[in-house]
PDB file of N, CA and C and ligand atoms in Angstrom:
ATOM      1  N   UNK A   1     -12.109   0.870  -2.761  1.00  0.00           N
ATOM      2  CA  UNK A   1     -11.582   1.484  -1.551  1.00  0.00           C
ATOM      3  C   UNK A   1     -10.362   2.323  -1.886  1.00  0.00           C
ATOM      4  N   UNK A   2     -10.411   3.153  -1.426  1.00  0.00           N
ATOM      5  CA  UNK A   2      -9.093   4.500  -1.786  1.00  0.00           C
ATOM      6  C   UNK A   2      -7.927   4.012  -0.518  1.00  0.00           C
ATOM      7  N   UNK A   3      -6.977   3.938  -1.045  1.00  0.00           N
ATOM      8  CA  UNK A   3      -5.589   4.753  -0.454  1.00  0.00           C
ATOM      9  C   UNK A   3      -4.952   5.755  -0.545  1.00  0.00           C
ATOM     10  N   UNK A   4      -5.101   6.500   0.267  1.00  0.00           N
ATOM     11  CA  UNK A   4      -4.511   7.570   0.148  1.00  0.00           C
ATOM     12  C   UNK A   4      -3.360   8.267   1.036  1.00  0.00           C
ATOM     13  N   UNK A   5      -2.313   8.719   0.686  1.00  0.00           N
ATOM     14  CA  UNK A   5      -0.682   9.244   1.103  1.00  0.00           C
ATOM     15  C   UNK A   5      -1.085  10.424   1.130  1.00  0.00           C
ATOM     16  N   UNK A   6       0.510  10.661   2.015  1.00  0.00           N
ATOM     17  CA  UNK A   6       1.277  12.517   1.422  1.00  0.00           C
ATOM     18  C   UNK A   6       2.597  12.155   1.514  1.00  0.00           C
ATOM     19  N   UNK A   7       3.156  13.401   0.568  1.00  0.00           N
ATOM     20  CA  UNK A   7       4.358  13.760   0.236  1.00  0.00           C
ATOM     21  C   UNK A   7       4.867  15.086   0.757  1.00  0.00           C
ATOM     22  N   UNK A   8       5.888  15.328   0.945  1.00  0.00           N
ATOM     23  CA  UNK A   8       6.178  16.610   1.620  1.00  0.00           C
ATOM     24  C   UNK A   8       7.277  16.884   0.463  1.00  0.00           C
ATOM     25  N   UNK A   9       6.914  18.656  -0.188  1.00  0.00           N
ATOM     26  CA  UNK A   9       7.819  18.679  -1.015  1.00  0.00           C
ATOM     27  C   UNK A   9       9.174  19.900  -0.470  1.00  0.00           C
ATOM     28  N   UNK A  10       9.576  20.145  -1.477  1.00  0.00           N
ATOM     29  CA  UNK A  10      10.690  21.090  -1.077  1.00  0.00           C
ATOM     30  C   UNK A  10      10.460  22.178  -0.382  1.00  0.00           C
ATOM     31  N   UNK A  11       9.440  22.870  -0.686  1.00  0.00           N
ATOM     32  CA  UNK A  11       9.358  23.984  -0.135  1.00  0.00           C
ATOM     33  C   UNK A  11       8.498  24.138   1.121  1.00  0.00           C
ATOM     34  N   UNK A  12       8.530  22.642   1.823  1.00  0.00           N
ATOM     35  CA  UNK A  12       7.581  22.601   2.837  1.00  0.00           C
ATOM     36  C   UNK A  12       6.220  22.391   2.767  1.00  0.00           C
ATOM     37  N   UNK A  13       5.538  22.844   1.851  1.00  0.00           N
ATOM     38  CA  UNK A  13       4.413  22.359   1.723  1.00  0.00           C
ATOM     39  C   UNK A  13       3.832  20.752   1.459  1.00  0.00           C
ATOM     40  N   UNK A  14       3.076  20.386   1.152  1.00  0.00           N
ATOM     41  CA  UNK A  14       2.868  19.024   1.259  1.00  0.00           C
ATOM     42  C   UNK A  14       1.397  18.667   0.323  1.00  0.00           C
ATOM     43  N   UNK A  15       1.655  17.579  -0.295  1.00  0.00           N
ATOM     44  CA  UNK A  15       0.816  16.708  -1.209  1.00  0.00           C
ATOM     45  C   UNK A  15       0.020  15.862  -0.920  1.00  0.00           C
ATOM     46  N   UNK A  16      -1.229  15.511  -0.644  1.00  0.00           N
ATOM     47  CA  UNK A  16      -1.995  14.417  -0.464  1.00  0.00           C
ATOM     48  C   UNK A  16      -2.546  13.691  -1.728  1.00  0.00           C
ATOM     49  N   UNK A  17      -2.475  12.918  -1.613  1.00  0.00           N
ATOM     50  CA  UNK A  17      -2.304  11.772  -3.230  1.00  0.00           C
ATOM     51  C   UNK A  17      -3.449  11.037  -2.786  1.00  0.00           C
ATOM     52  N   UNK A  18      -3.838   9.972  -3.786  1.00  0.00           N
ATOM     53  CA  UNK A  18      -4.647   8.738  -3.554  1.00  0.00           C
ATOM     54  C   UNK A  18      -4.212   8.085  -4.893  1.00  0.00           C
ATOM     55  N   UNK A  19      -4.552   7.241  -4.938  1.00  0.00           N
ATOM     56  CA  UNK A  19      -4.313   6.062  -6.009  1.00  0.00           C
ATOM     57  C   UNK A  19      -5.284   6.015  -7.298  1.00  0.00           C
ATOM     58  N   UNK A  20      -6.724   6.864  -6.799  1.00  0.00           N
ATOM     59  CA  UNK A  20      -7.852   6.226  -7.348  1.00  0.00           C
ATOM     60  C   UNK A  20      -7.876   7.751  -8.307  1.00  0.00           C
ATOM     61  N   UNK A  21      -6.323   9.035  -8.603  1.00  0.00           N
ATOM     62  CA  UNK A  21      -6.096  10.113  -9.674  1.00  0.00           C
ATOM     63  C   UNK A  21      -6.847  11.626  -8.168  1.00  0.00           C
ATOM     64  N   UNK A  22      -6.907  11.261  -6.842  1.00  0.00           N
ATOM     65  CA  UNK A  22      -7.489  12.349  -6.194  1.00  0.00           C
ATOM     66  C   UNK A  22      -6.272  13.330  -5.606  1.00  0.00           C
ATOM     67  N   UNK A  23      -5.884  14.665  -5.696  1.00  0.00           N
ATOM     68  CA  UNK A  23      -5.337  14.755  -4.986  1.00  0.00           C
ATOM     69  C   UNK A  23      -4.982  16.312  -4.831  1.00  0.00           C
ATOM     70  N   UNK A  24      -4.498  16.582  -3.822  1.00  0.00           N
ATOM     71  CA  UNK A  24      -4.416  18.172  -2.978  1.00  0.00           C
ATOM     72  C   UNK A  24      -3.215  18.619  -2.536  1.00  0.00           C
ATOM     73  N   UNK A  25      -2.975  20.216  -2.851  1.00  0.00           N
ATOM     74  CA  UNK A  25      -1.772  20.536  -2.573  1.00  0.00           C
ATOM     75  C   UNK A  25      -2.452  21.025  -1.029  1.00  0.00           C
ATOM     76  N   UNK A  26      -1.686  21.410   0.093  1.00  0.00           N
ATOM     77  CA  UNK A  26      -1.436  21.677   1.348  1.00  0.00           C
ATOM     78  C   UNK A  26      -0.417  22.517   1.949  1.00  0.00           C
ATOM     79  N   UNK A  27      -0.455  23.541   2.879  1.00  0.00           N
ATOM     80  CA  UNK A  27       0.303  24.526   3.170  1.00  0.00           C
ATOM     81  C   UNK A  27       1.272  23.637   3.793  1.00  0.00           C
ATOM     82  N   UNK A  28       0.654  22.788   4.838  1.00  0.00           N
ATOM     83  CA  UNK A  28       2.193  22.024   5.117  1.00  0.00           C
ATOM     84  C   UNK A  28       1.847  20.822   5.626  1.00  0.00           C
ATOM     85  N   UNK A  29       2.651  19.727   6.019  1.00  0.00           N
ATOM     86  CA  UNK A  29       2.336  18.153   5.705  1.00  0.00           C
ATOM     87  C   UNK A  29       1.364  17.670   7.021  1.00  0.00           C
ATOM     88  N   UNK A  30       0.512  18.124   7.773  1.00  0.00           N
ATOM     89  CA  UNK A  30      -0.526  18.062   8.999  1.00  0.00           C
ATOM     90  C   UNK A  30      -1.632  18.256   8.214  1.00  0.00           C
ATOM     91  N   UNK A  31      -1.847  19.548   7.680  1.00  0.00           N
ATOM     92  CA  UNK A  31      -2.671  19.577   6.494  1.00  0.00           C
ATOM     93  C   UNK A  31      -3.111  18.662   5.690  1.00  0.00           C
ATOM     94  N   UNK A  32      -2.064  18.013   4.972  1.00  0.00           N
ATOM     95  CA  UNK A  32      -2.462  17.288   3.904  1.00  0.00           C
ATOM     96  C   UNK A  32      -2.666  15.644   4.458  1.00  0.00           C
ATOM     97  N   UNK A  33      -1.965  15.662   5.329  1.00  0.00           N
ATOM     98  CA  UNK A  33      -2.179  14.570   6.548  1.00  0.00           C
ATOM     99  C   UNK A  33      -4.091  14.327   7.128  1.00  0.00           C
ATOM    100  N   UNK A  34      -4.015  15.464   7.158  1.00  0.00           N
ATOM    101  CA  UNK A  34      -5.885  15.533   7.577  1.00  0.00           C
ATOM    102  C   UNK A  34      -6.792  15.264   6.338  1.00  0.00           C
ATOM    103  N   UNK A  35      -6.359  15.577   5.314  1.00  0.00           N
ATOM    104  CA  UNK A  35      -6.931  15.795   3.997  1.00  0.00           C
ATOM    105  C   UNK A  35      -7.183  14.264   3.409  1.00  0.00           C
ATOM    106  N   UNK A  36      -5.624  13.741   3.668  1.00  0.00           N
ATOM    107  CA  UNK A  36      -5.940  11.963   2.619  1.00  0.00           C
ATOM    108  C   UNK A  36      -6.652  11.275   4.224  1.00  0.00           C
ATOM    109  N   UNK A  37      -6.807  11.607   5.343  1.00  0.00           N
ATOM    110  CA  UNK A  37      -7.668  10.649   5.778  1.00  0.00           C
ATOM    111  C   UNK A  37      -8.825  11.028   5.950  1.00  0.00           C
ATOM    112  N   UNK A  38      -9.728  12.448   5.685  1.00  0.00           N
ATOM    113  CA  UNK A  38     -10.835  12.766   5.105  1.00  0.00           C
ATOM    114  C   UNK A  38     -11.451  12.362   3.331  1.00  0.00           C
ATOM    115  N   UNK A  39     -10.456  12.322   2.657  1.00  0.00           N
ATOM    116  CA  UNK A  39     -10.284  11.790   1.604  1.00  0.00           C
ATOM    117  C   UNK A  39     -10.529  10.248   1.498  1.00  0.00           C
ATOM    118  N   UNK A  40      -9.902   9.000   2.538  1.00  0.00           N
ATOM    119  CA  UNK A  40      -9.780   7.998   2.313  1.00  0.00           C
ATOM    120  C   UNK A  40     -11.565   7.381   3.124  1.00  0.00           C
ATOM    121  N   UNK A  41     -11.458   8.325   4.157  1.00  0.00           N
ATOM    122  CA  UNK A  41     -12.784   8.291   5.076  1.00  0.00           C
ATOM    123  C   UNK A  41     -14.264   8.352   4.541  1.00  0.00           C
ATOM    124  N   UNK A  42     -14.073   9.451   3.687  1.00  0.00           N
ATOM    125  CA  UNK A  42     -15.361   9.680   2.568  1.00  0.00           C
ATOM    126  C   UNK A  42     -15.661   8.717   1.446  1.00  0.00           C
ATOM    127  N   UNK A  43     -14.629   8.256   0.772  1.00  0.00           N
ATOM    128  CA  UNK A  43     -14.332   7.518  -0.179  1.00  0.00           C
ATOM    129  C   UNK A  43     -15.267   6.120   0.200  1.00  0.00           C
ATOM    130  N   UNK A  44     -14.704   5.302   1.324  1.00  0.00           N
ATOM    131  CA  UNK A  44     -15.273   4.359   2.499  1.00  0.00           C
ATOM    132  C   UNK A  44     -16.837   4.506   2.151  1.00  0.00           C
ATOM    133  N   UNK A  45     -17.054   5.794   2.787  1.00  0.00           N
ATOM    134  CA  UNK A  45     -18.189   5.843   3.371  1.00  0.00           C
ATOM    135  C   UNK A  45     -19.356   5.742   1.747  1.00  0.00           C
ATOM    136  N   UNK A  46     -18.904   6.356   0.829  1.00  0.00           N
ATOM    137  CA  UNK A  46     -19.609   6.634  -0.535  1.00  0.00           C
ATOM    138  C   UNK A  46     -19.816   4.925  -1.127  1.00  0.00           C
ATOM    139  N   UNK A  47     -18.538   4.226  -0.727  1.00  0.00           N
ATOM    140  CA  UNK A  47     -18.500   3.257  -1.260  1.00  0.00           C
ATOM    141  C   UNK A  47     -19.569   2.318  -0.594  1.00  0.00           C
ATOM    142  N   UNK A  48     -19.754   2.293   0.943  1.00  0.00           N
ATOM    143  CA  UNK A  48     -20.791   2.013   1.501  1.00  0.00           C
ATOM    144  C   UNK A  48     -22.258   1.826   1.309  1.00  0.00           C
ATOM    145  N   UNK A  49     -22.416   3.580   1.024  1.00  0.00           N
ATOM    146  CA  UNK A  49     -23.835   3.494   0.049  1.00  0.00           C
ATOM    147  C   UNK A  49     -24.097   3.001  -0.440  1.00  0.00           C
ATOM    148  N   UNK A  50     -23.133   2.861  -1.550  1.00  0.00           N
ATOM    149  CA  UNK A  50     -23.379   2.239  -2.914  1.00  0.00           C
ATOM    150  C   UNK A  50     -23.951   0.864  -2.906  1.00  0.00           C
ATOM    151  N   UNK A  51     -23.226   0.171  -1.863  1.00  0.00           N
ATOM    152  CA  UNK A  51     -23.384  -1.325  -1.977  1.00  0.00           C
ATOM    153  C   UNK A  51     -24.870  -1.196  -1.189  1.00  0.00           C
ATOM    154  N   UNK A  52     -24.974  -0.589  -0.167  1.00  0.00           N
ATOM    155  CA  UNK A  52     -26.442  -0.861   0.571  1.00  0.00           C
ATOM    156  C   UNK A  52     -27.882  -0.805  -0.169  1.00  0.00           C
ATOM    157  N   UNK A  53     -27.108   0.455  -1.316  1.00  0.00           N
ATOM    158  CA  UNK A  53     -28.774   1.157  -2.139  1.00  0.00           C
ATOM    159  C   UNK A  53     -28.785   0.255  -3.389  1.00  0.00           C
ATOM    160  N   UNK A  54     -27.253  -0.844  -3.941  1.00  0.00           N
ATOM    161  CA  UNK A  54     -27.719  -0.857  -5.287  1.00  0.00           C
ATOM    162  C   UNK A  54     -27.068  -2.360  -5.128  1.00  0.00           C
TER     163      UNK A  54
HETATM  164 ZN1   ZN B   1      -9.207   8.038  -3.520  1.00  0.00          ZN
END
């Protein structure tokens, strides 16, 4: 299962991280805000599969 953050850096823009090495730069921290919980959401869902098909 992924966790995934953001960081907001200096110049306003913003970082979405995860734990599991995933991660995205963003124009600004709403962005990247949408991104790690599409990120953490998909992750879920893949992991899901996995267990159902194998
Ligand atoms: Zn992840």
């Amino acid at each position: 299962m992924c966790y995934a953050d953001t960081a907001t850096n200096a110049d306003g823009t913003a970082t979405a991280f995860c734990y599991c090495g995933w991660q995205q730069e963003h124009a600004t921290p709403d962005a990247a805000d949408h991104a790690a919980e599409t990120h953490q959401r998909d992750a879920d869902a893949a992991e899901a599969e996995f267990a159902a098909t194998h």
